[in-house]
Tab-separated table of C-alpha atoms in Angstrom:
chain	number	residue	atom	x	y	z
A	4	MET	CA	-2.858	-9.006	34.470
A	5	PRO	CA	-2.063	-12.675	35.145
A	6	ASN	CA	-0.660	-14.854	32.399
A	7	ALA	CA	0.144	-18.547	32.165
A	8	ASN	CA	3.445	-17.901	30.396
A	9	GLU	CA	5.086	-15.553	32.915
A	10	ASP	CA	7.760	-18.115	33.789
A	11	ASN	CA	9.051	-18.137	30.190
A	12	LEU	CA	9.336	-14.359	29.943
A	13	ASN	CA	12.207	-12.184	30.976
A	14	LEU	CA	10.809	-10.396	34.037
A	15	THR	CA	12.022	-7.004	32.820
A	16	GLU	CA	10.343	-7.528	29.457
A	17	LEU	CA	7.149	-8.657	31.152
A	18	SER	CA	6.995	-5.683	33.465
A	19	GLN	CA	7.572	-3.298	30.554
A	20	VAL	CA	4.869	-5.007	28.501
A	21	GLN	CA	2.454	-4.915	31.403
A	22	ARG	CA	3.138	-1.269	32.170
A	23	ARG	CA	2.488	-0.325	28.554
A	24	ALA	CA	-0.703	-2.345	28.481
A	25	VAL	CA	-2.021	-0.919	31.743
A	26	SER	CA	-1.278	2.604	30.560
A	27	GLU	CA	-3.019	2.051	27.249
A	28	LEU	CA	-6.032	0.312	28.769
A	29	LEU	CA	-6.450	3.020	31.377
A	30	ARG	CA	-6.589	5.556	28.568
A	31	VAL	CA	-9.569	3.836	26.907
A	32	SER	CA	-11.165	2.567	30.122
A	33	PRO	CA	-13.982	5.137	30.388
A	34	VAL	CA	-15.371	4.133	26.996
A	35	ALA	CA	-14.542	0.417	27.207
A	36	ASP	CA	-15.817	-0.037	30.755
A	37	ASP	CA	-19.021	1.874	30.061
A	38	LEU	CA	-19.738	-0.347	27.074
A	39	ALA	CA	-18.824	-3.521	28.999
A	40	ARG	CA	-21.201	-2.677	31.842
A	41	ARG	CA	-24.023	-2.275	29.358
A	42	PHE	CA	-23.335	-5.764	27.999
A	43	GLN	CA	-23.067	-7.096	31.551
A	44	ASP	CA	-26.406	-5.557	32.509
A	45	ALA	CA	-27.959	-7.251	29.483
A	46	GLY	CA	-26.551	-10.641	30.549
A	47	PHE	CA	-23.673	-10.835	28.080
A	48	ARG	CA	-19.875	-10.864	28.216
A	49	LEU	CA	-17.556	-8.431	26.439
A	50	ALA	CA	-13.784	-8.482	25.930
A	51	LEU	CA	-11.224	-6.355	24.178
A	52	VAL	CA	-9.620	-8.731	21.716
A	53	GLY	CA	-7.107	-9.375	18.950
A	54	GLY	CA	-5.117	-6.524	17.492
A	55	SER	CA	-6.344	-4.107	20.146
A	56	VAL	CA	-4.810	-6.205	22.926
A	57	ARG	CA	-1.643	-6.783	20.929
A	58	ASP	CA	-1.264	-3.059	20.274
A	59	ALA	CA	-1.950	-2.233	23.932
A	60	LEU	CA	0.877	-4.571	24.912
A	61	LEU	CA	3.127	-2.905	22.319
A	62	GLY	CA	2.207	0.542	23.626
A	63	ARG	CA	0.574	1.608	20.364
A	64	LEU	CA	-3.175	1.208	20.930
A	65	GLY	CA	-5.028	3.707	18.792
A	66	ASN	CA	-8.664	4.741	18.737
A	67	ASP	CA	-9.844	1.680	16.793
A	68	LEU	CA	-11.085	-0.842	19.357
A	69	ASP	CA	-12.068	-4.454	18.627
A	70	PHE	CA	-14.326	-6.349	20.997
A	71	THR	CA	-15.781	-9.839	21.059
A	72	THR	CA	-18.950	-10.992	22.802
A	73	ASP	CA	-21.292	-13.937	23.278
A	74	ALA	CA	-24.188	-11.657	22.286
A	75	ARG	CA	-25.635	-12.277	18.825
A	76	PRO	CA	-25.564	-9.348	16.372
A	77	GLU	CA	-29.217	-8.452	16.915
A	78	ASP	CA	-28.579	-8.212	20.682
A	79	VAL	CA	-25.442	-6.147	20.093
A	80	LEU	CA	-27.507	-3.671	18.070
A	81	LYS	CA	-30.031	-3.312	20.900
A	82	ILE	CA	-27.224	-2.511	23.344
A	83	VAL	CA	-25.158	-0.086	21.264
A	84	ARG	CA	-27.858	1.908	19.463
A	85	PRO	CA	-28.883	3.949	22.542
A	86	TRP	CA	-25.217	4.398	23.539
A	87	ALA	CA	-23.193	5.062	20.387
A	88	ASP	CA	-23.070	8.308	18.422
A	89	SER	CA	-23.538	6.325	15.210
A	90	VAL	CA	-23.933	2.655	14.274
A	91	TRP	CA	-23.328	0.774	11.030
A	92	GLU	CA	-24.207	-2.752	9.989
A	93	VAL	CA	-21.915	-3.275	6.996
A	94	GLY	CA	-20.322	-6.398	8.518
A	95	ILE	CA	-23.362	-7.780	10.277
A	96	ALA	CA	-23.545	-10.775	7.911
A	97	PHE	CA	-20.177	-11.806	9.382
A	98	GLY	CA	-21.265	-11.129	12.955
A	99	THR	CA	-19.763	-7.647	13.268
A	100	VAL	CA	-21.481	-4.449	14.357
A	101	GLY	CA	-19.591	-1.171	14.038
A	102	CYS	CA	-20.139	2.046	15.915
A	103	GLN	CA	-18.574	5.372	16.767
A	104	LYS	CA	-18.369	6.969	20.193
A	105	ASP	CA	-16.807	10.163	21.476
A	106	GLY	CA	-15.272	9.392	24.843
A	107	ARG	CA	-13.488	11.382	27.511
A	108	VAL	CA	-9.800	10.635	27.993
A	109	ALA	CA	-7.107	12.237	30.134
A	110	ASP	CA	-6.289	14.966	27.632
A	111	GLY	CA	-9.828	15.705	26.449
A	112	VAL	CA	-12.273	13.914	24.167
A	113	GLN	CA	-11.360	11.352	21.516
A	114	ARG	CA	-13.435	9.687	18.834
A	115	PHE	CA	-13.355	5.890	19.002
A	116	GLN	CA	-14.135	3.569	16.102
A	117	ILE	CA	-15.472	0.363	17.613
A	118	GLU	CA	-16.202	-3.074	16.171
A	119	ILE	CA	-18.014	-5.721	18.190
A	120	THR	CA	-17.994	-9.254	16.814
A	121	THR	CA	-19.920	-12.241	18.109
A	122	TYR	CA	-17.777	-15.262	19.060
A	123	ARG	CA	-17.356	-17.022	15.764
A	124	SER	CA	-15.405	-19.352	13.563
A	125	GLU	CA	-14.771	-18.819	9.872
A	126	ALA	CA	-14.098	-21.489	7.295
A	127	TYR	CA	-13.874	-21.391	3.520
A	128	ASP	CA	-15.575	-23.869	1.276
A	129	ARG	CA	-13.004	-25.210	-1.190
A	130	THR	CA	-14.637	-23.341	-4.088
A	131	SER	CA	-15.996	-20.279	-2.270
A	132	ARG	CA	-14.537	-16.785	-2.065
A	133	LYS	CA	-16.579	-15.909	1.028
A	134	PRO	CA	-16.227	-17.295	4.543
A	135	GLU	CA	-19.022	-19.313	6.099
A	136	VAL	CA	-19.717	-17.880	9.542
A	137	SER	CA	-20.925	-19.871	12.516
A	138	TYR	CA	-21.258	-18.455	16.010
A	139	GLY	CA	-19.567	-19.885	19.078
A	140	ASP	CA	-20.439	-19.841	22.765
A	141	SER	CA	-17.081	-19.296	24.470
A	142	ILE	CA	-14.215	-16.887	24.119
A	143	GLU	CA	-11.749	-19.791	24.148
A	144	GLU	CA	-13.478	-21.230	21.084
A	145	ASP	CA	-13.267	-17.820	19.434
A	146	LEU	CA	-9.580	-17.301	20.203
A	147	VAL	CA	-8.433	-20.675	18.883
A	148	ARG	CA	-9.811	-19.724	15.453
A	149	ARG	CA	-7.889	-16.437	15.318
A	150	ASP	CA	-5.023	-16.016	12.860
A	151	PHE	CA	-1.964	-15.730	15.135
A	152	THR	CA	-1.278	-16.167	18.823
A	153	VAL	CA	-0.348	-12.491	19.219
A	154	ASN	CA	-3.869	-11.723	18.004
A	155	ALA	CA	-5.475	-14.448	20.111
A	156	MET	CA	-5.327	-12.624	23.444
A	157	ALA	CA	-8.246	-10.894	25.145
A	158	VAL	CA	-9.000	-8.727	28.156
A	159	ALA	CA	-12.391	-9.485	29.703
A	160	LEU	CA	-14.193	-6.308	30.753
A	161	PRO	CA	-14.935	-4.608	33.013
A	162	GLU	CA	-12.941	-6.840	35.393
A	163	LYS	CA	-9.714	-6.570	33.266
A	164	GLU	CA	-8.972	-10.301	33.256
A	165	PHE	CA	-6.193	-11.170	30.816
A	166	ILE	CA	-6.982	-14.241	28.695
A	167	ASP	CA	-4.085	-15.864	26.812
A	168	PRO	CA	-4.663	-19.586	26.226
A	169	HIS	CA	-2.133	-19.897	23.380
A	170	GLY	CA	0.953	-18.122	24.679
A	171	GLY	CA	0.464	-14.926	22.721
A	172	LEU	CA	2.275	-12.804	25.293
A	173	GLN	CA	5.331	-15.034	25.097
A	174	ASP	CA	5.300	-14.855	21.285
A	175	LEU	CA	4.872	-11.095	21.466
A	176	ALA	CA	7.949	-10.809	23.663
A	177	SER	CA	9.848	-13.159	21.313
A	178	ARG	CA	8.557	-11.223	18.276
A	179	VAL	CA	7.418	-14.343	16.474
A	180	LEU	CA	4.246	-15.179	14.541
A	181	ARG	CA	2.674	-18.549	15.280
A	182	THR	CA	-0.884	-19.819	14.833
A	183	PRO	CA	-3.063	-20.876	17.816
A	184	GLY	CA	-3.772	-24.265	16.228
A	185	THR	CA	-1.932	-25.846	13.319
A	186	PRO	CA	-1.033	-23.458	10.483
A	187	GLU	CA	-2.752	-25.805	8.049
A	188	ASP	CA	-6.066	-25.514	9.917
A	189	SER	CA	-5.678	-21.757	10.252
A	190	PHE	CA	-4.949	-21.212	6.552
A	191	SER	CA	-7.719	-23.604	5.524
A	192	ASP	CA	-10.154	-21.516	7.570
A	193	ASP	CA	-9.064	-18.370	5.732
A	194	PRO	CA	-6.243	-18.498	3.159
A	195	LEU	CA	-5.846	-14.708	3.358
A	196	ARG	CA	-4.064	-15.335	6.674
A	197	MET	CA	-0.999	-16.374	4.684
A	198	LEU	CA	-0.843	-12.860	3.270
A	199	ARG	CA	-1.481	-11.447	6.714
A	200	ALA	CA	1.571	-13.304	8.026
A	201	ALA	CA	3.697	-11.428	5.520
A	202	ARG	CA	1.915	-8.169	6.330
A	203	PHE	CA	2.459	-8.509	10.093
A	204	ALA	CA	6.098	-9.381	9.500
A	205	ALA	CA	6.439	-6.107	7.583
A	206	GLN	CA	4.359	-4.018	9.984
A	207	LEU	CA	5.692	-5.328	13.288
A	208	GLY	CA	9.135	-6.589	12.321
A	209	PHE	CA	8.268	-10.080	13.634
A	210	GLU	CA	9.762	-13.342	12.450
A	211	VAL	CA	7.397	-15.981	11.080
A	212	ALA	CA	7.704	-19.405	12.725
A	213	PRO	CA	9.244	-22.109	10.490
A	214	GLU	CA	6.130	-24.305	10.597
A	215	VAL	CA	4.032	-21.343	9.466
A	216	ILE	CA	6.363	-20.673	6.532
A	217	SER	CA	6.225	-24.353	5.558
A	218	ALA	CA	2.435	-24.286	5.522
A	219	MET	CA	2.456	-21.102	3.429
A	220	LYS	CA	4.641	-22.830	0.846
A	221	GLU	CA	2.507	-25.964	0.771
A	222	MET	CA	-0.815	-24.114	0.636
A	223	SER	CA	0.050	-21.062	-1.463
A	224	ASP	CA	-2.403	-22.070	-4.188
A	225	ARG	CA	-5.271	-21.726	-1.677
A	226	ILE	CA	-4.970	-17.936	-1.970
A	227	ASP	CA	-6.611	-18.302	-5.388
A	228	ILE	CA	-10.070	-18.627	-3.813
A	229	VAL	CA	-9.785	-15.286	-2.024
A	230	SER	CA	-11.294	-12.321	-3.851
A	231	ALA	CA	-8.961	-9.922	-5.632
A	232	GLU	CA	-10.274	-7.074	-3.492
A	233	ARG	CA	-9.303	-8.762	-0.215
A	234	VAL	CA	-5.871	-9.701	-1.586
A	235	ARG	CA	-5.354	-6.113	-2.791
A	236	ASP	CA	-6.327	-4.598	0.554
A	237	GLU	CA	-3.976	-6.887	2.474
A	238	PHE	CA	-1.180	-6.261	-0.007
A	239	ASN	CA	-1.664	-2.503	0.354
A	240	LYS	CA	-1.221	-2.761	4.122
A	241	LEU	CA	2.013	-4.656	3.554
A	242	ILE	CA	3.339	-2.140	1.010
A	243	LEU	CA	2.456	0.777	3.291
A	244	SER	CA	4.200	-0.793	6.306
A	245	PRO	CA	7.484	0.496	7.741
A	246	ASN	CA	9.479	-2.416	6.286
A	247	PRO	CA	7.742	-3.863	3.203
A	248	ARG	CA	10.909	-5.700	2.096
A	249	GLN	CA	10.509	-8.269	4.878
A	250	GLY	CA	6.932	-9.053	3.857
A	251	LEU	CA	7.637	-9.024	0.119
A	252	ALA	CA	10.529	-11.444	0.549
A	253	LEU	CA	8.215	-13.797	2.421
A	254	LEU	CA	5.614	-13.608	-0.345
A	255	VAL	CA	8.229	-14.413	-2.977
A	256	ASP	CA	9.991	-17.153	-1.011
A	257	THR	CA	6.758	-18.991	-0.170
A	258	GLY	CA	5.341	-18.822	-3.704
A	259	LEU	CA	2.401	-16.634	-2.687
A	260	ALA	CA	3.533	-13.802	-4.962
A	261	ASP	CA	3.418	-16.225	-7.901
A	262	ARG	CA	-0.331	-16.503	-7.371
A	263	PHE	CA	-1.298	-12.824	-7.537
A	264	LEU	CA	1.813	-10.819	-8.527
A	265	PRO	CA	3.997	-13.191	-10.593
A	266	GLU	CA	5.864	-10.293	-12.190
A	267	LEU	CA	7.706	-9.715	-8.900
A	268	PRO	CA	9.381	-13.128	-8.444
A	269	ALA	CA	10.088	-13.183	-12.195
A	270	LEU	CA	12.594	-10.375	-11.592
A	271	ARG	CA	14.878	-12.734	-9.671
A	272	LEU	CA	15.795	-14.462	-12.924
A	273	GLU	CA	17.250	-11.418	-14.614
A	274	SER	CA	20.442	-9.373	-14.494
A	275	ASP	CA	20.269	-5.626	-14.822
A	276	GLU	CA	22.675	-4.241	-17.409
A	277	HIS	CA	23.266	-1.121	-15.315
A	278	HIS	CA	23.695	-2.930	-11.997
A	279	ARG	CA	25.583	-6.170	-12.616
A	280	HIS	CA	26.224	-6.644	-8.905
A	281	LYS	CA	22.551	-7.323	-8.181
A	282	ASP	CA	19.554	-8.849	-9.924
A	283	VAL	CA	16.517	-6.806	-10.901
A	284	TYR	CA	14.494	-8.161	-7.972
A	285	GLU	CA	17.029	-6.923	-5.426
A	286	HIS	CA	17.383	-3.645	-7.316
A	287	SER	CA	13.591	-3.134	-7.213
A	288	LEU	CA	13.460	-3.681	-3.447
A	289	ILE	CA	16.249	-1.133	-2.954
A	290	VAL	CA	14.435	1.369	-5.172
A	291	LEU	CA	11.312	0.855	-3.064
A	292	GLU	CA	13.262	1.465	0.143
A	293	GLN	CA	14.909	4.564	-1.287
A	294	ALA	CA	11.552	5.912	-2.485
A	295	ILE	CA	10.171	5.429	1.026
A	296	GLY	CA	13.083	7.483	2.319
A	297	LEU	CA	12.037	10.379	0.062
A	298	GLU	CA	8.368	10.411	1.092
A	299	GLU	CA	6.931	13.553	2.595
A	300	GLY	CA	3.785	13.668	4.693
A	301	GLY	CA	3.325	9.919	5.168
A	302	PRO	CA	3.320	6.718	3.087
A	303	ASP	CA	2.528	7.142	-0.624
A	304	LEU	CA	0.944	4.013	-2.114
A	305	VAL	CA	1.241	5.229	-5.722
A	306	LEU	CA	4.945	5.997	-5.359
A	307	ARG	CA	5.683	2.737	-3.547
A	308	LEU	CA	3.908	0.560	-6.118
A	309	ALA	CA	5.580	2.416	-8.976
A	310	ALA	CA	8.972	1.884	-7.342
A	311	LEU	CA	8.314	-1.824	-6.825
A	312	LEU	CA	7.004	-2.389	-10.360
A	313	HIS	CA	9.108	0.040	-12.390
A	314	ASP	CA	11.262	-2.692	-13.975
A	315	ILE	CA	8.727	-5.503	-14.416
A	316	GLY	CA	9.025	-5.183	-18.201
A	317	LYS	CA	12.642	-6.354	-18.158
A	318	PRO	CA	12.049	-10.136	-18.300
A	319	ARG	CA	9.969	-9.762	-21.474
A	320	THR	CA	12.427	-7.431	-23.190
A	321	ARG	CA	15.710	-9.107	-22.333
A	322	ARG	CA	18.019	-9.503	-25.302
A	323	PHE	CA	21.562	-10.864	-25.500
A	324	GLU	CA	23.574	-8.515	-27.713
A	325	PRO	CA	26.435	-9.659	-30.004
A	326	ASP	CA	28.983	-7.911	-27.810
A	327	GLY	CA	27.899	-9.957	-24.782
A	328	ARG	CA	25.834	-7.249	-23.113
A	329	VAL	CA	22.266	-7.791	-21.976
A	330	SER	CA	19.729	-5.166	-23.044
A	331	PHE	CA	16.153	-4.400	-22.052
A	332	HIS	CA	15.075	-1.986	-24.773
A	333	HIS	CA	11.677	-0.349	-24.227
A	334	HIS	CA	11.140	-2.206	-20.961
A	335	GLU	CA	9.495	0.911	-19.556
A	336	VAL	CA	6.794	0.822	-22.249
A	337	VAL	CA	6.228	-2.918	-21.878
A	338	GLY	CA	6.333	-2.557	-18.095
A	339	ALA	CA	3.661	0.152	-18.135
A	340	LYS	CA	1.317	-2.159	-20.039
A	341	MET	CA	2.065	-5.047	-17.676
A	342	THR	CA	1.505	-2.788	-14.672
A	343	LYS	CA	-1.852	-1.673	-15.994
A	344	LYS	CA	-2.964	-5.261	-16.624
A	345	ARG	CA	-1.827	-6.580	-13.231
A	346	LEU	CA	-3.208	-3.732	-11.125
A	347	THR	CA	-6.512	-3.860	-13.007
A	348	ALA	CA	-6.758	-7.571	-12.202
A	349	LEU	CA	-6.199	-6.698	-8.541
A	350	LYS	CA	-9.109	-4.221	-8.724
A	351	TYR	CA	-7.166	-1.032	-8.124
A	352	SER	CA	-9.029	2.130	-9.074
A	353	ASN	CA	-8.738	3.361	-12.652
A	354	ASP	CA	-7.015	6.548	-11.532
A	355	MET	CA	-4.436	4.669	-9.478
A	356	VAL	CA	-3.742	2.211	-12.300
A	357	LYS	CA	-3.295	5.100	-14.723
A	358	ASP	CA	-0.929	7.008	-12.410
A	359	ILE	CA	1.290	4.038	-11.507
A	360	ALA	CA	1.523	2.846	-15.119
A	361	ARG	CA	2.437	6.381	-16.208
A	362	LEU	CA	5.255	6.565	-13.662
A	363	VAL	CA	6.583	3.205	-14.855
A	364	GLU	CA	6.464	4.463	-18.439
A	365	LEU	CA	8.320	7.689	-17.606
A	366	HIS	CA	10.910	6.395	-15.146
A	367	LEU	CA	13.688	6.148	-17.765
A	368	ARG	CA	13.026	9.488	-19.464
A	369	PHE	CA	15.635	11.301	-17.378
A	370	HIS	CA	18.450	9.083	-18.669
A	371	GLY	CA	18.187	10.872	-22.018
A	372	TYR	CA	19.081	14.120	-20.273
A	373	GLY	CA	22.783	13.295	-20.319
A	374	THR	CA	24.698	16.046	-18.584
A	375	GLY	CA	22.124	18.696	-19.380
A	376	GLU	CA	21.797	18.503	-23.166
A	377	TRP	CA	18.005	18.809	-23.178
A	378	THR	CA	16.567	21.877	-24.819
A	379	ASP	CA	13.979	23.970	-23.017
A	380	SER	CA	11.443	22.276	-25.292
A	381	ALA	CA	12.466	18.842	-23.989
A	382	VAL	CA	12.189	20.061	-20.387
A	383	ARG	CA	8.703	21.426	-21.093
A	384	ARG	CA	7.636	18.078	-22.541
A	385	TYR	CA	9.029	16.243	-19.501
A	386	VAL	CA	6.908	18.424	-17.234
A	387	ARG	CA	3.874	18.204	-19.514
A	388	ASP	CA	4.071	14.393	-19.771
A	389	ALA	CA	4.459	13.970	-15.999
A	390	GLY	CA	1.649	16.399	-15.227
A	391	PRO	CA	0.514	16.137	-11.600
A	392	LEU	CA	2.864	13.153	-11.139
A	393	LEU	CA	5.984	15.303	-11.522
A	394	ASP	CA	6.905	15.304	-7.829
A	395	ARG	CA	6.518	11.526	-7.654
A	396	LEU	CA	8.520	11.138	-10.853
A	397	HIS	CA	11.331	13.163	-9.260
A	398	LYS	CA	11.338	10.790	-6.280
A	399	LEU	CA	11.125	7.644	-8.418
A	400	THR	CA	13.926	8.750	-10.729
A	401	ARG	CA	16.217	9.607	-7.830
A	402	SER	CA	15.388	6.298	-6.127
A	403	ASP	CA	16.247	4.355	-9.279
A	404	CYS	CA	19.940	5.104	-8.770
A	405	THR	CA	21.243	2.132	-6.775
A	406	THR	CA	24.818	1.989	-8.000
A	407	ARG	CA	27.504	1.334	-5.397
A	408	ASN	CA	29.847	3.632	-7.302
A	409	LYS	CA	29.692	6.742	-5.119
A	410	ARG	CA	31.178	9.000	-7.790
A	411	LYS	CA	28.629	7.862	-10.376
A	412	ALA	CA	25.754	8.178	-7.890
A	413	SER	CA	26.885	11.671	-6.940
A	414	ALA	CA	27.120	12.709	-10.603
A	415	LEU	CA	23.609	11.428	-11.320
A	416	SER	CA	22.260	13.256	-8.302
A	417	ARG	CA	23.906	16.510	-9.352
A	418	THR	CA	22.555	16.139	-12.875
A	419	TYR	CA	19.036	15.623	-11.610
A	420	ASP	CA	19.480	18.611	-9.307
A	421	GLY	CA	20.290	20.575	-12.445
A	422	LEU	CA	17.156	19.353	-14.206
A	423	GLU	CA	14.976	20.296	-11.246
A	424	GLU	CA	16.571	23.748	-11.203
A	425	ARG	CA	15.787	24.225	-14.896
A	426	ILE	CA	12.212	23.095	-14.330
A	427	ALA	CA	11.869	25.565	-11.467
A	428	GLN	CA	13.232	28.394	-13.595
A	429	LEU	CA	10.899	27.621	-16.496
A	430	GLN	CA	7.966	27.226	-14.125
A	431	GLU	CA	8.660	30.690	-12.766
A	432	GLN	CA	8.925	32.163	-16.248
A	433	GLU	CA	6.206	30.254	-18.067
A	434	GLU	CA	3.749	28.680	-15.611
A	435	LEU	CA	4.781	25.196	-16.747
A	436	ASP	CA	2.272	23.518	-14.440
A	437	ALA	CA	-0.527	24.703	-16.727
A	438	ILE	CA	1.019	24.497	-20.179
A	439	ARG	CA	-1.589	25.366	-22.778
A	440	PRO	CA	-1.630	27.040	-26.197
A	441	ASP	CA	-1.410	30.809	-26.397
A	442	LEU	CA	-4.933	30.862	-27.904
A	443	ASP	CA	-7.966	29.091	-26.467
A	444	GLY	CA	-10.713	27.295	-28.350
A	445	ASN	CA	-13.012	30.307	-28.606
A	446	GLN	CA	-10.218	32.470	-29.995
A	447	ILE	CA	-9.299	29.766	-32.518
A	448	MET	CA	-12.890	29.599	-33.809
A	449	GLU	CA	-13.148	33.364	-34.040
A	450	ILE	CA	-9.829	33.759	-35.896
A	451	LEU	CA	-10.501	30.907	-38.328
A	452	GLY	CA	-14.200	31.599	-38.703
A	453	VAL	CA	-15.210	28.009	-37.908
A	454	GLY	CA	-17.559	26.402	-35.436
A	455	PRO	CA	-16.912	23.582	-32.954
A	456	GLY	CA	-15.493	20.454	-34.574
A	457	PRO	CA	-12.352	18.443	-35.400
A	458	ALA	CA	-10.636	21.432	-37.017
A	459	VAL	CA	-10.553	23.265	-33.690
A	460	GLY	CA	-8.952	20.264	-32.012
A	461	LYS	CA	-6.280	20.035	-34.690
A	462	ALA	CA	-5.567	23.748	-34.404
A	463	TYR	CA	-5.332	23.456	-30.622
A	464	ALA	CA	-2.865	20.557	-30.926
A	465	PHE	CA	-0.751	22.547	-33.395
A	466	LEU	CA	-0.583	25.533	-31.070
A	467	LEU	CA	0.248	23.301	-28.088
A	468	GLU	CA	3.202	21.816	-29.980
A	469	LEU	CA	4.299	25.345	-30.873
A	470	ARG	CA	4.045	26.340	-27.207
A	471	LEU	CA	6.090	23.335	-26.082
A	472	GLU	CA	8.725	23.946	-28.726
A	473	ASN	CA	9.152	27.690	-28.399
A	474	GLY	CA	7.670	28.696	-25.057
A	475	PRO	CA	5.120	31.522	-24.666
A	476	MET	CA	4.335	33.622	-27.757
A	477	GLU	CA	3.012	37.143	-28.149
A	478	HIS	CA	-0.665	37.198	-29.102
A	479	GLY	CA	0.003	38.609	-32.573
A	480	ASP	CA	2.679	35.984	-33.274
A	481	ALA	CA	0.335	33.206	-32.201
A	482	VAL	CA	-2.447	34.518	-34.463
A	483	ALA	CA	-0.049	34.745	-37.407
A	484	ALA	CA	1.251	31.222	-36.813
A	485	LEU	CA	-2.296	29.857	-36.603
A	486	LYS	CA	-3.332	31.540	-39.868
A	487	GLU	CA	-0.205	30.300	-41.601
A	488	TRP	CA	-0.909	26.739	-40.445
A	489	TRP	CA	-4.556	26.999	-41.447
A	490	ALA	CA	-3.584	28.002	-44.974
A	491	THR	CA	-1.772	24.676	-45.356
A	492	GLN	CA	-4.785	22.621	-44.320
A	493	GLY	CA	-6.620	22.944	-47.622
């Protein structure tokens, strides 16, 4: 594949990049070439574009393929409907047609998710949350309006002509993010691209060019016109990346985080009473990294957000004590409320907001355990309060230990090992995962001779407390305790 920037590339790097790209493109060729010939027969051009080309060059092209074409959406539909296994028009207002196609590859059949977008340019009105779409007539016009040079490369099909008018291959080899035109024009077209710069830095480990960072700082307030849903989705991709610290630091340093997650940069102003060698912001990033290290079965968005936000209540609860110490009493309670408010504003689902806020609220509970002084009742309540979040709470609590004192860290780890062992023992003995009273609602009504109503709920709550305090009871003992309680209720 020819490229105008070959002279600036290390020849070894170039040959490796090209070999990866050829290998990846050959893998998808049967599907891509078949589709391209259909566009060609209809008098249109088709090219693999953007992230698909970038990922092919990085040797990580998946089954999601992005194409661009001079065909208008209605023409694209006419071409793909007889060919694809399924077609959807969700993005057609923005010039994008989606489809699915099962295609033969070297090792069998794979399912490809395909998006085909008409050459276009996007620009935001100063007061609008939605891009205004206008169609273009050339691929060069389309590429210059893309977000970054590494995403502004294309491969024309079926002839496999490499198109790179903005030096994307060179920037890919240098692992740097630049914009095809000026950063100011790019971010004016779509302010969400500032967030995407941070996301790509986290996902790909690329550096962001100085002029791009400067524009992000100067234009950070432009992110305000982007919908909360789009900001949330981009932020999620950053958090779920292999190295979210790099992207988060960029968001904080450029002022972008101040616009949609101000609680994060606010942590830089505080000192943590348990970790005097680092501020709460740095501590939170380390906790996030340590939580990632404990993940099982892939990235966990709930755990990662809880780790990042677990201490956001500290700025509001900071107090300077008479003895010179700094305290943050009840910061977990305040932080849970702040977490709920912020994540709700970012349009996270109710269930996710509830789970993350609950983890923030519970993250300090373990520190009351001491060296194992909790009663079995306290352990039961810990499990009951965590509910289905118990495994995540284990990970968050362990991650929250960032002390450099190896002896202290080892002692904390051993203590938490002891708590987990006690939980396991009680779970085996008492089915802790489903703690409930020893009598159910129907039994309560039968024993007390009452019908459904508030009295049954009160009796249930009493028996649940008894269960948590004492563990399982024999049926006769539970009945006796219920009758004794009922006699006191007047």
